[in-house]
PDB file of C-alpha atoms in Angstrom:
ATOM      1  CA  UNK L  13      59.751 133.293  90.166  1.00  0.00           C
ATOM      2  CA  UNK L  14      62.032 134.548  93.266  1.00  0.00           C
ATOM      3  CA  UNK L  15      61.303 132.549  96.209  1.00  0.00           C
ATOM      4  CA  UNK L  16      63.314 133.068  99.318  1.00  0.00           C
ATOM      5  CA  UNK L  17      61.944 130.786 102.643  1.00  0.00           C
ATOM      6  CA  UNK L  18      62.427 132.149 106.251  1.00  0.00           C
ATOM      7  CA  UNK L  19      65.585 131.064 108.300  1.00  0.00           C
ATOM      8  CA  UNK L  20      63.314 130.577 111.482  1.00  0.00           C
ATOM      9  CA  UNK L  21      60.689 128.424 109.237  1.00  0.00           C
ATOM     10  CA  UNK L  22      59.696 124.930 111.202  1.00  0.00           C
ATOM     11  CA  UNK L  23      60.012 122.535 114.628  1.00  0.00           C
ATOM     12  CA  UNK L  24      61.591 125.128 117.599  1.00  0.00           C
ATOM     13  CA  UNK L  25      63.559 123.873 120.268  1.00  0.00           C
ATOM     14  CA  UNK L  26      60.494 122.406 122.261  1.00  0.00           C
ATOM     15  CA  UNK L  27      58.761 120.728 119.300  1.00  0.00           C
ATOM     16  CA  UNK L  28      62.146 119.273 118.113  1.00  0.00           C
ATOM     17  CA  UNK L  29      62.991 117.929 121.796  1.00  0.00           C
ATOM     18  CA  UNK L  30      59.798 116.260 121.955  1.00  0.00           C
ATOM     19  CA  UNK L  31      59.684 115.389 118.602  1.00  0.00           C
ATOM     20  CA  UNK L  32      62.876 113.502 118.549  1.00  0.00           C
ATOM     21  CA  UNK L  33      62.127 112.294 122.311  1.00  0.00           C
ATOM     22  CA  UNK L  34      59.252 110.343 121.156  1.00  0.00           C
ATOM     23  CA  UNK L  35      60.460 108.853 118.145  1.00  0.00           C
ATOM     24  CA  UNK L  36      63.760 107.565 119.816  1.00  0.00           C
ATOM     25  CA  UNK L  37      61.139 105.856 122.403  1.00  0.00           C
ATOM     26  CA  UNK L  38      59.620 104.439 119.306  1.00  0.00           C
ATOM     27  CA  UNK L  39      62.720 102.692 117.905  1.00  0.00           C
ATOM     28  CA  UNK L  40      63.780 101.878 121.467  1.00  0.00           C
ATOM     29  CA  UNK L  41      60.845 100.196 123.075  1.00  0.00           C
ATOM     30  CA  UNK L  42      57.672 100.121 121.268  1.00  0.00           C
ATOM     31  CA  UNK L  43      58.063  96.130 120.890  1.00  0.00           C
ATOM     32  CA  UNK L  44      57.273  95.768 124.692  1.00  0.00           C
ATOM     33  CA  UNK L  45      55.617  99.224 125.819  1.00  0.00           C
ATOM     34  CA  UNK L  46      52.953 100.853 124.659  1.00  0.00           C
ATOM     35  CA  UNK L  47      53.497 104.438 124.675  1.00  0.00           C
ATOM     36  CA  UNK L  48      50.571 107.567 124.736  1.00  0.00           C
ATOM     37  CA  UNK L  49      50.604 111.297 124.636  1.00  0.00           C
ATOM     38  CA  UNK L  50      48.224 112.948 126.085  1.00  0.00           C
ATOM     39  CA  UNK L  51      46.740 114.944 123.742  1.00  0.00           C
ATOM     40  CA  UNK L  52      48.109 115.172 120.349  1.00  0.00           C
ATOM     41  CA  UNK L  53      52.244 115.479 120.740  1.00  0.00           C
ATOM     42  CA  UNK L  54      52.259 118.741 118.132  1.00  0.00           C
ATOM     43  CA  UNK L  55      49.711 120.560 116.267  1.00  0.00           C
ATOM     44  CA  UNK L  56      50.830 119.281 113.033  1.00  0.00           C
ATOM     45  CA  UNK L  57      48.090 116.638 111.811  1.00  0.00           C
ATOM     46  CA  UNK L  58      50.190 115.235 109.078  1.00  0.00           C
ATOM     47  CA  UNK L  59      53.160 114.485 111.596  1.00  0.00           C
ATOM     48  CA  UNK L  60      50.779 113.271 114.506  1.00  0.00           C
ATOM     49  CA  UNK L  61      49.362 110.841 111.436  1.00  0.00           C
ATOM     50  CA  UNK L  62      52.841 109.490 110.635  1.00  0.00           C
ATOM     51  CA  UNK L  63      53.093 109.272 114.644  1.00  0.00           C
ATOM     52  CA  UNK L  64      49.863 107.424 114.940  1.00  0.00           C
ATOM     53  CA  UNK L  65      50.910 104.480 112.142  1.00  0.00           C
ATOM     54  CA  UNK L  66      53.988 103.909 114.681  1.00  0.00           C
ATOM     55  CA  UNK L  67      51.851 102.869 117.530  1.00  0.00           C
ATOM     56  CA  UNK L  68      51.708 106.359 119.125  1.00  0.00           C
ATOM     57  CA  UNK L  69      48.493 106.942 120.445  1.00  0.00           C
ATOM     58  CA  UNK L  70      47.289 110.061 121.570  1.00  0.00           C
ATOM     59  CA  UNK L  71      44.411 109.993 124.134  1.00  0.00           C
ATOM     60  CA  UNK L  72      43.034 112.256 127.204  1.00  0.00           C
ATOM     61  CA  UNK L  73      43.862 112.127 130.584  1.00  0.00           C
ATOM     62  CA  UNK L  74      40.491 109.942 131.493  1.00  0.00           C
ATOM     63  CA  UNK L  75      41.888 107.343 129.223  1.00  0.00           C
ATOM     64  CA  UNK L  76      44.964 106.376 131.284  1.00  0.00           C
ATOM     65  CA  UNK L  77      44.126 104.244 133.952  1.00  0.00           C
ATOM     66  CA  UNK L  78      42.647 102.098 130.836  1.00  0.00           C
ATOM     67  CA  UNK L  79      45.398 102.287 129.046  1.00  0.00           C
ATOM     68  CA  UNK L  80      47.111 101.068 132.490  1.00  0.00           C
ATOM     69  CA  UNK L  81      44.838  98.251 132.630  1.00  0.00           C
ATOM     70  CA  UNK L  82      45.337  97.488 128.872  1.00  0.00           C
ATOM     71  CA  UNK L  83      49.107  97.205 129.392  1.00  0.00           C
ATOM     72  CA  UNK L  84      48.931  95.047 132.657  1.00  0.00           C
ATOM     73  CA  UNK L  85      46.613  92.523 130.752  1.00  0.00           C
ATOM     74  CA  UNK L  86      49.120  92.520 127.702  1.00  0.00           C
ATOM     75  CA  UNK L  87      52.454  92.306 129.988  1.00  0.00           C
ATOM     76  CA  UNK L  88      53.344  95.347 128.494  1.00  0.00           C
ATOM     77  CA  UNK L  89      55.189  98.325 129.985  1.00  0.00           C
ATOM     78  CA  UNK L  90      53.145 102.117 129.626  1.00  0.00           C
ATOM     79  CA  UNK L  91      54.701 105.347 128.869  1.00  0.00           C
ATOM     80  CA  UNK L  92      52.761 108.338 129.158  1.00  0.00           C
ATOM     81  CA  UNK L  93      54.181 111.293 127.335  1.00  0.00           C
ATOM     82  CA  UNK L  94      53.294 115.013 128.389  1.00  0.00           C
ATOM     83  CA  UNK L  95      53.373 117.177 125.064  1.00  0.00           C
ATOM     84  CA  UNK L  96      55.046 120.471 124.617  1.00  0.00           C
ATOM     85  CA  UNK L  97      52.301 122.756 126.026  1.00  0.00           C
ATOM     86  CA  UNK L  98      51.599 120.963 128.978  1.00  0.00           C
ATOM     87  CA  UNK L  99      48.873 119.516 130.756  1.00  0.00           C
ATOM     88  CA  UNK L 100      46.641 121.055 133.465  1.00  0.00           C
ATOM     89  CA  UNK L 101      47.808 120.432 137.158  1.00  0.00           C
ATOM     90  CA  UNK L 102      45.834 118.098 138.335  1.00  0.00           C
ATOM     91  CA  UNK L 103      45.684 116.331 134.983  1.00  0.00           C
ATOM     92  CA  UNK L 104      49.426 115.469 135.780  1.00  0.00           C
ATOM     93  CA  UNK L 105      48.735 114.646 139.296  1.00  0.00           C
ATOM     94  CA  UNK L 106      46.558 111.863 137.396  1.00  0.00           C
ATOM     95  CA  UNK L 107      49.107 110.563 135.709  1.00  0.00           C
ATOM     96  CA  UNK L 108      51.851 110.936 138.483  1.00  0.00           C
ATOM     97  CA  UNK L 109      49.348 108.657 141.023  1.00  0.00           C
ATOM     98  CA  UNK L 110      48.945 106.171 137.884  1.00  0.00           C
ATOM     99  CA  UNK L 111      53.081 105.960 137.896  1.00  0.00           C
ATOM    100  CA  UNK L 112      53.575 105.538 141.661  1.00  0.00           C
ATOM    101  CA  UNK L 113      51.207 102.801 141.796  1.00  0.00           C
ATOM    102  CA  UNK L 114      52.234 100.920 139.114  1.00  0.00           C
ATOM    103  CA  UNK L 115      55.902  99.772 138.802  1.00  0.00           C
ATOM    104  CA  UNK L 116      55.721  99.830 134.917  1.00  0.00           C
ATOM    105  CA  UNK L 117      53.941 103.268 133.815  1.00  0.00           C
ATOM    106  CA  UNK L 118      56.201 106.394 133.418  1.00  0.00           C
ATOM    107  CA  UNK L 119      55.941 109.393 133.079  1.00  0.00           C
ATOM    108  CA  UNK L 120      58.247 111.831 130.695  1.00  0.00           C
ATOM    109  CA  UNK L 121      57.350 115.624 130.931  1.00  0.00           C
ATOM    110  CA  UNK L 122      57.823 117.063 127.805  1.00  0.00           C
ATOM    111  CA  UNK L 123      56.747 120.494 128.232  1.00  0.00           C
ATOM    112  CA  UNK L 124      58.475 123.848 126.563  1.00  0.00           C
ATOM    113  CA  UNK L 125      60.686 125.070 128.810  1.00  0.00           C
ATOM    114  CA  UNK L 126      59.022 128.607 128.505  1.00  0.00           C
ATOM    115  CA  UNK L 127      55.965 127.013 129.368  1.00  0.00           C
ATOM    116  CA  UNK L 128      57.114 125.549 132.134  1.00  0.00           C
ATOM    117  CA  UNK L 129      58.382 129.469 133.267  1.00  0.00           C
ATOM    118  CA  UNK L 130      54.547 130.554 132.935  1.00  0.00           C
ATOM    119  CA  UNK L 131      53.371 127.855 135.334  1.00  0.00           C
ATOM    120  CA  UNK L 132      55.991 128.771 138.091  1.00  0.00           C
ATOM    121  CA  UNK L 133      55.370 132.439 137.482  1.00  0.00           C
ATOM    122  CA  UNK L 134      51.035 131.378 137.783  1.00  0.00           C
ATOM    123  CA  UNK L 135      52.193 129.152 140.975  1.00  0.00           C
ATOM    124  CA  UNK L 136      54.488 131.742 142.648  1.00  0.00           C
ATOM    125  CA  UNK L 137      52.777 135.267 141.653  1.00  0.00           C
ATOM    126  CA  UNK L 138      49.694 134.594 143.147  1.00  0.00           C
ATOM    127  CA  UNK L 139      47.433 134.164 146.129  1.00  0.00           C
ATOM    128  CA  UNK L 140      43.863 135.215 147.051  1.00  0.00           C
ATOM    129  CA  UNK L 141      44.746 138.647 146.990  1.00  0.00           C
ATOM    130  CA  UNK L 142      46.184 139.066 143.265  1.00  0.00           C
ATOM    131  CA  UNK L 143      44.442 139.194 140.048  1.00  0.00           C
ATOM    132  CA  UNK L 144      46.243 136.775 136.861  1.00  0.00           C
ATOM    133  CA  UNK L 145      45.758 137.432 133.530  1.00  0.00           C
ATOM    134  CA  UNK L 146      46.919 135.681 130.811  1.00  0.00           C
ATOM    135  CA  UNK L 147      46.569 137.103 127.283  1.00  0.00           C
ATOM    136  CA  UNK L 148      46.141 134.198 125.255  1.00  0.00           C
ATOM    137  CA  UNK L 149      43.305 131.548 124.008  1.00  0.00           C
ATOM    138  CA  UNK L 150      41.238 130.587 126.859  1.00  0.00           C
ATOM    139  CA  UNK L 151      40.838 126.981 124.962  1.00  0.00           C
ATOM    140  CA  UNK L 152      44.357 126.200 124.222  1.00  0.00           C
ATOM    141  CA  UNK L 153      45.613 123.496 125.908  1.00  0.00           C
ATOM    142  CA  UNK L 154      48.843 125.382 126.954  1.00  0.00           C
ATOM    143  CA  UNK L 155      46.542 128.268 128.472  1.00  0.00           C
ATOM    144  CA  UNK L 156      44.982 125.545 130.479  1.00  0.00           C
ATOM    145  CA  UNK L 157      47.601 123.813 131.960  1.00  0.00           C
ATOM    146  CA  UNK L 158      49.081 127.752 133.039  1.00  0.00           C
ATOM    147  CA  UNK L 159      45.405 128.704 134.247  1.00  0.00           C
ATOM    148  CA  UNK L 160      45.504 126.058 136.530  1.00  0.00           C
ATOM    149  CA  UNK L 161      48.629 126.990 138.331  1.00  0.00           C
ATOM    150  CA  UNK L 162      46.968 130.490 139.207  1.00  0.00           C
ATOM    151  CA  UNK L 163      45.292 131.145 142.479  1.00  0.00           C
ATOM    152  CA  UNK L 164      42.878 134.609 143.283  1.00  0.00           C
ATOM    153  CA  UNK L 165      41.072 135.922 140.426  1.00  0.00           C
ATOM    154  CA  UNK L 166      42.279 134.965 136.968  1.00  0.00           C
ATOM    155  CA  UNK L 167      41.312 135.358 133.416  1.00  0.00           C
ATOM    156  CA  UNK L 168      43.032 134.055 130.000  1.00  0.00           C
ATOM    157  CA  UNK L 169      41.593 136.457 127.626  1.00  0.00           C
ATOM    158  CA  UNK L 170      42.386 136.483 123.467  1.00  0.00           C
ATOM    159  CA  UNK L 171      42.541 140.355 122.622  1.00  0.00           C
ATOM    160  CA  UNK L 172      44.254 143.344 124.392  1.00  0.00           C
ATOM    161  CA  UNK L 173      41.255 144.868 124.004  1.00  0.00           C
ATOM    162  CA  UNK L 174      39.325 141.990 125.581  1.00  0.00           C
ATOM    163  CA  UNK L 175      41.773 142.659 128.821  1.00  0.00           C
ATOM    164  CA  UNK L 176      41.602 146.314 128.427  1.00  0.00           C
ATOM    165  CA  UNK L 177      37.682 146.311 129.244  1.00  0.00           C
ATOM    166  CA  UNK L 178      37.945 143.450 131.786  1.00  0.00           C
ATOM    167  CA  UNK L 179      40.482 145.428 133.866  1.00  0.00           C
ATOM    168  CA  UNK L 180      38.684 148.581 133.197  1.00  0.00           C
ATOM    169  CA  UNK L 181      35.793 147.857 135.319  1.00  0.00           C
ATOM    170  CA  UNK L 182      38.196 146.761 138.009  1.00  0.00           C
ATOM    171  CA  UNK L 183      40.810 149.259 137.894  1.00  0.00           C
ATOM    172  CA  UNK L 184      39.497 150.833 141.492  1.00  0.00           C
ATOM    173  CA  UNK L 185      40.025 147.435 143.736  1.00  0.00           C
ATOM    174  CA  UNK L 186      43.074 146.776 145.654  1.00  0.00           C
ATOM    175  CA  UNK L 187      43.651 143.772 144.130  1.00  0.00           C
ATOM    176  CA  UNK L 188      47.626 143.745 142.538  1.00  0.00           C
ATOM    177  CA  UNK L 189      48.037 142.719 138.680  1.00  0.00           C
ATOM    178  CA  UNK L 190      50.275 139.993 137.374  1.00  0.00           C
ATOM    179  CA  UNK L 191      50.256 140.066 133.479  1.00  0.00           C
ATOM    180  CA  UNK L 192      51.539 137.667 131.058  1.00  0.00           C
ATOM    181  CA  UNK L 193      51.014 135.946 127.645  1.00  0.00           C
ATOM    182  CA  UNK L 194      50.765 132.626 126.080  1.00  0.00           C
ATOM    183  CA  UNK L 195      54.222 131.693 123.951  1.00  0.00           C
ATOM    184  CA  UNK L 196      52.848 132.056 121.219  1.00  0.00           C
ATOM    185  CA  UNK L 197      51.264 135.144 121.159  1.00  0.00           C
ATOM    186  CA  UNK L 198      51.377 137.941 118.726  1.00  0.00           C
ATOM    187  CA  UNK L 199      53.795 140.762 119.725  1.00  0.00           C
ATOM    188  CA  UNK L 200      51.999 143.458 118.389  1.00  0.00           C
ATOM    189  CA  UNK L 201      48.857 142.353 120.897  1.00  0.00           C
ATOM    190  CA  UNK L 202      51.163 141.875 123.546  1.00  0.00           C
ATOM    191  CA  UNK L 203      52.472 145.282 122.935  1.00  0.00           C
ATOM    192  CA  UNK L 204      48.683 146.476 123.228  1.00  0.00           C
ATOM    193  CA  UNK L 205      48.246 144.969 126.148  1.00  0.00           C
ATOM    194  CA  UNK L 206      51.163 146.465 127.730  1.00  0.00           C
ATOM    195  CA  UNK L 207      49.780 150.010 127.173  1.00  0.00           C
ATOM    196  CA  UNK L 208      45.960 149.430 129.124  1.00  0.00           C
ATOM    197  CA  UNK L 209      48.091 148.428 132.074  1.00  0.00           C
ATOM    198  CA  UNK L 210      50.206 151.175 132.224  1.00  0.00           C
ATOM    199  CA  UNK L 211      46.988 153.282 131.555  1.00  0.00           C
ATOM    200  CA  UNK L 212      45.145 151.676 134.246  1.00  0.00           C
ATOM    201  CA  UNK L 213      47.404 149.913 136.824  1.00  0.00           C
ATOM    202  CA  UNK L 214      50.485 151.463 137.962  1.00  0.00           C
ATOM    203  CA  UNK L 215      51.855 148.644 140.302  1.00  0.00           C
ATOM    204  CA  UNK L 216      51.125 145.594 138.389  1.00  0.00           C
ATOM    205  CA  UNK L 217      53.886 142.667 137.581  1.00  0.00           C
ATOM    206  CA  UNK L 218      54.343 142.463 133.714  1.00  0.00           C
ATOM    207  CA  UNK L 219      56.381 139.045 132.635  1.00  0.00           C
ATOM    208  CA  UNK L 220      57.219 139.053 129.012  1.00  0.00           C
ATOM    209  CA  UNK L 221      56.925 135.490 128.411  1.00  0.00           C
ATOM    210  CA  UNK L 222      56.457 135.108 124.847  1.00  0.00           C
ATOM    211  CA  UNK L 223      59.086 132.869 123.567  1.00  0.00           C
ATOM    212  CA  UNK L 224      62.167 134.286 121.895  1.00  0.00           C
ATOM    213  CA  UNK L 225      61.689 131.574 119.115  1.00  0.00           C
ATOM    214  CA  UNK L 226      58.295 133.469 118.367  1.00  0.00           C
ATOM    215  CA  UNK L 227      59.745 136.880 118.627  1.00  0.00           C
ATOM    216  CA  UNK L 228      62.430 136.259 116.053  1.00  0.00           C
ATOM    217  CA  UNK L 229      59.917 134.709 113.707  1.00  0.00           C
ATOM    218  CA  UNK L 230      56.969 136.790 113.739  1.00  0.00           C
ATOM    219  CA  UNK L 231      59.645 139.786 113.067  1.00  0.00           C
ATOM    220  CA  UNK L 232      60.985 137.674 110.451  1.00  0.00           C
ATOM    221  CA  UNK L 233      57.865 136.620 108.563  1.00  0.00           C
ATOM    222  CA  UNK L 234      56.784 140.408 108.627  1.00  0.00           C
ATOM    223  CA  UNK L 235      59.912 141.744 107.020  1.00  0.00           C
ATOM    224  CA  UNK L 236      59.687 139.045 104.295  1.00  0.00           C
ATOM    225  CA  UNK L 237      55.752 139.417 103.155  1.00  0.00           C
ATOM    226  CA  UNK L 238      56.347 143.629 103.173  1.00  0.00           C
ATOM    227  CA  UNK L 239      58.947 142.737 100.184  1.00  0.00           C
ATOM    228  CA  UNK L 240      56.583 139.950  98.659  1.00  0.00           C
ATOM    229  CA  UNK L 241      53.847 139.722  96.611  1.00  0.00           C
ATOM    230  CA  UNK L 242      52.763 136.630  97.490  1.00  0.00           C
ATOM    231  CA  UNK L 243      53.329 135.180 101.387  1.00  0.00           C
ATOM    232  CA  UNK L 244      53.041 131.443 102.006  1.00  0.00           C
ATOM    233  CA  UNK L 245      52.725 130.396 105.693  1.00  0.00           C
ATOM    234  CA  UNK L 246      52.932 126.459 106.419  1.00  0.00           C
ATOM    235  CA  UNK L 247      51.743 124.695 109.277  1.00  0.00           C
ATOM    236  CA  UNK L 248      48.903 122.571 111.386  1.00  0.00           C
ATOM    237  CA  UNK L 249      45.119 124.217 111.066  1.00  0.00           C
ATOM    238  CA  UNK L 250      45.005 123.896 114.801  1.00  0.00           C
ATOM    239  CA  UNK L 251      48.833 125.372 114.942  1.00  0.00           C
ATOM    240  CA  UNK L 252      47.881 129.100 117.532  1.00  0.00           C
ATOM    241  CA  UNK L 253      51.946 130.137 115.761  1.00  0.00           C
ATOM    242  CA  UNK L 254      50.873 129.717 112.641  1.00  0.00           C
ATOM    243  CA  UNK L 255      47.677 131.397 113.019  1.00  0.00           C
ATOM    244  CA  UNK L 256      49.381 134.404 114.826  1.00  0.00           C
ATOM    245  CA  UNK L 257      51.965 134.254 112.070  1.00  0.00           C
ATOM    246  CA  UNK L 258      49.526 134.135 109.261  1.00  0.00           C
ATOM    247  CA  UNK L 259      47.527 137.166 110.721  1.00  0.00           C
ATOM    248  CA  UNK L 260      50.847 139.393 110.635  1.00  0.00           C
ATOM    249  CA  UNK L 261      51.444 138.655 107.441  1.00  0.00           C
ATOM    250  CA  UNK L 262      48.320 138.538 105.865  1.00  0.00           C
ATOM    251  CA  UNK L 263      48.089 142.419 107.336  1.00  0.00           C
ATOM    252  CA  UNK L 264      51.118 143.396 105.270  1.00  0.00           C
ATOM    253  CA  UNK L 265      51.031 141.184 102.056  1.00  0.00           C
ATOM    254  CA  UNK L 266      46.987 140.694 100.822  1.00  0.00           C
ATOM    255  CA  UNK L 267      47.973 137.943  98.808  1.00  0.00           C
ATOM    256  CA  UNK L 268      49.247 135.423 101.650  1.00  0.00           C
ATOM    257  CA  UNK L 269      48.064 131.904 102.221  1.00  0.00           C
ATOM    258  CA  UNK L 270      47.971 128.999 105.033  1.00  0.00           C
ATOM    259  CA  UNK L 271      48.373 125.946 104.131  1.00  0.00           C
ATOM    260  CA  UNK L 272      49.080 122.524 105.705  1.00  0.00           C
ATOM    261  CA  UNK L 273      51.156 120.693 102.751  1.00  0.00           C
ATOM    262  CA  UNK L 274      52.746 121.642  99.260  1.00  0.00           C
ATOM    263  CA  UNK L 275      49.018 119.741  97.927  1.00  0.00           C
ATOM    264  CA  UNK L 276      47.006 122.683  98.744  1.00  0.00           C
ATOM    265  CA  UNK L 277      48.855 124.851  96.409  1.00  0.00           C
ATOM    266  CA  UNK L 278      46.926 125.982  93.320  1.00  0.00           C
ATOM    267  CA  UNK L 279      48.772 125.788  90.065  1.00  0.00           C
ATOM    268  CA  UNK L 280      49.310 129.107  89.817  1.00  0.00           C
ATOM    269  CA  UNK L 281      51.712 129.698  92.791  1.00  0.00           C
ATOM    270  CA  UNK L 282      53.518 127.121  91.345  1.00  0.00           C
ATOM    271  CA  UNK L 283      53.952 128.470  87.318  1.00  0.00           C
ATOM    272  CA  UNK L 284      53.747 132.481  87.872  1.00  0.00           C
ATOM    273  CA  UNK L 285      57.325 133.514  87.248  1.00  0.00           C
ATOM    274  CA  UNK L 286      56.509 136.799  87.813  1.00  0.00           C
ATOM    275  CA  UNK L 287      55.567 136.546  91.676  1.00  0.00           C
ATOM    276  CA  UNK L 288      58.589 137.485  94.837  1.00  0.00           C
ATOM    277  CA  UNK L 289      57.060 134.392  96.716  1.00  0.00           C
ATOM    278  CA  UNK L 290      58.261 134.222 100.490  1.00  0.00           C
ATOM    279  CA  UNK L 291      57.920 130.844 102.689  1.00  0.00           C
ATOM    280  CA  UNK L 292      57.328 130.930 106.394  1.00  0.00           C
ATOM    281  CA  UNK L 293      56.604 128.066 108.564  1.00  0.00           C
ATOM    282  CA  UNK L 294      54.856 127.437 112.420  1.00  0.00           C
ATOM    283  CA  UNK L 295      56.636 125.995 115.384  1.00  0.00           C
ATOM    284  CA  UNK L 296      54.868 122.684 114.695  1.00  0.00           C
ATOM    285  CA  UNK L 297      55.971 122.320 110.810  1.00  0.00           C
ATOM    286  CA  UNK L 298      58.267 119.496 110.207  1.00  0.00           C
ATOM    287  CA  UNK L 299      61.109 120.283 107.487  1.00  0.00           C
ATOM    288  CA  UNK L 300      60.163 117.532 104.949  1.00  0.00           C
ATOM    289  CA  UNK L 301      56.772 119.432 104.458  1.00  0.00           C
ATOM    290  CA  UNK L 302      58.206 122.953 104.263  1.00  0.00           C
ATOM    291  CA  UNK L 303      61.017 121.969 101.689  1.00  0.00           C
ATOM    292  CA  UNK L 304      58.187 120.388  99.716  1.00  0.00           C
ATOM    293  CA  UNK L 305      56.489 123.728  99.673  1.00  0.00           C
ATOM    294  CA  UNK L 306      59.902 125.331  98.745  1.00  0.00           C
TER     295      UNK L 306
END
């Protein structure tokens, strides 16, 4: 059996700056601080388990002032941690108030730089005379936190063709266009996308703001399942990379699987010698799961 794994496999820069962010905290002060994220700190569930038996706990932004509380009543300090994707505006303001009033809660903003480029493009772009759309997954907590940032009209919409009939029926208002995607969105749709607004808006603001880390590895993954028989993509079940990453390569390569752990491999990806096997990996993988894989 050949099996060749993807150089761009695993954590990118934002995962791995949070990642290792959160477990320095942990060795540094967990004894007399009890520390949150708000949300989940990756979509990886086995690595936000191994987080959880540390002391991390992951909760929503209506938790905090309890968790406030809960500290105060323990003499304990509070850290809340913002994850990678970011947190809605006013879900931050939350937790900004929380730190001003209370001498021992911080805050530490974790969020992907790149993300953090979408918000001040959503903040900046628009007013009450602009229309923002955001092709991405209306439900994902990084669409979110951009959404929020966007004043006028705005819509975060999943398919090209899903913004090709929304801005269809508006294509005769005066109302400019700013366009963008979510980070992790596939190229090929963003690509799509690109062509209804050139069909139908002739002034409108495109900002490519798909990461560069997703670029490379989409390409990547695509090149290696065209020259294998089988493809095996790693990474969280609530991962929106590996998803993206596992629908490109599933379109080339029939015979490609998602998993979340070297378990859910049947026996016979592991004995057939006869199988080009290639590995690929989502933003949110850590390294000691994909080399199990390997």
């Amino acid at each position: 059996m050949s099996v060749t794994l993807a150089k761009n496999a695993g954590f990118c820069f934002g995962v791995k700056r949070a990642t290792d962010f959160v477990e320095q905290l942990v060795g540094e002060c967990s004894h007399d601080t009890d520390i949150y994220t708000i949300g989940s700190l990756i979509h990886n569930r086995l690595y936000n388990e191994a987080l959880a038996a540390r002391g991390v706990r992951a909760i929503a932004v209506e938790e905090a002032e309890a968790a406030v509380t809960r500290a105060a009543n323990a003499h304990r300090r509070c850290v809340f941690v913002i994850r990678t994707h970011g947190l809605p505006k006013e879900d931050e303001a939350v937790l900004r108030r929380l730190a001003e009033q209370n001498p021992e809660v911080r805050v530490e903003d974790l969020t992907c730089p790149f993300v953090k480029r979408i918000h001040k493009i959503a903040e900046e772009e628009t007013s009450e005379e602009t229309r923002f759309v955001l092709l991405g997954n209306p439900t994902h907590p990084e669409v979110l936190g951009i959404m929020s940032y966007a004043k006028g009209e705005k819509a975060a919409l999943p398919t090209a063709d899903d913004i090709g009939a929304y801005l269809e029926v508006r294509q005769n208002d005066q109302k400019s266009l700013i366009l963008a995607a979510q980070t992790t969105q596939s190229l090929q749709e963003w690509k799509k996308t690109q062509k209804f607004h050139e069909k139908l808006y002739t002034k409108a603001k495109i900002f490519d703001t798909i990461c560069s880390v997703t670029e490379n590895r989409q390409t990547e993954a695509v090149a290696l399942a065209r020259d294998a028989d089988r493809m095996i993509v790693v990474g969280g079940l609530d991962s929106s990379n590996t998803g993206k990453l596992y629908e490109l390569c599933r379109a080339v390569c029939p015979d490609t699987v998602r998993i979340e752990s070297a378990s859910e491999l049947s026996e016979e990806y592991k004995t057939d010698a006869t199988k080009k096997v290639a590995i690929t990996a989502g933003a949110s993988t850590p390294s000691g799961i994909i080399l199990e894989v390997y």
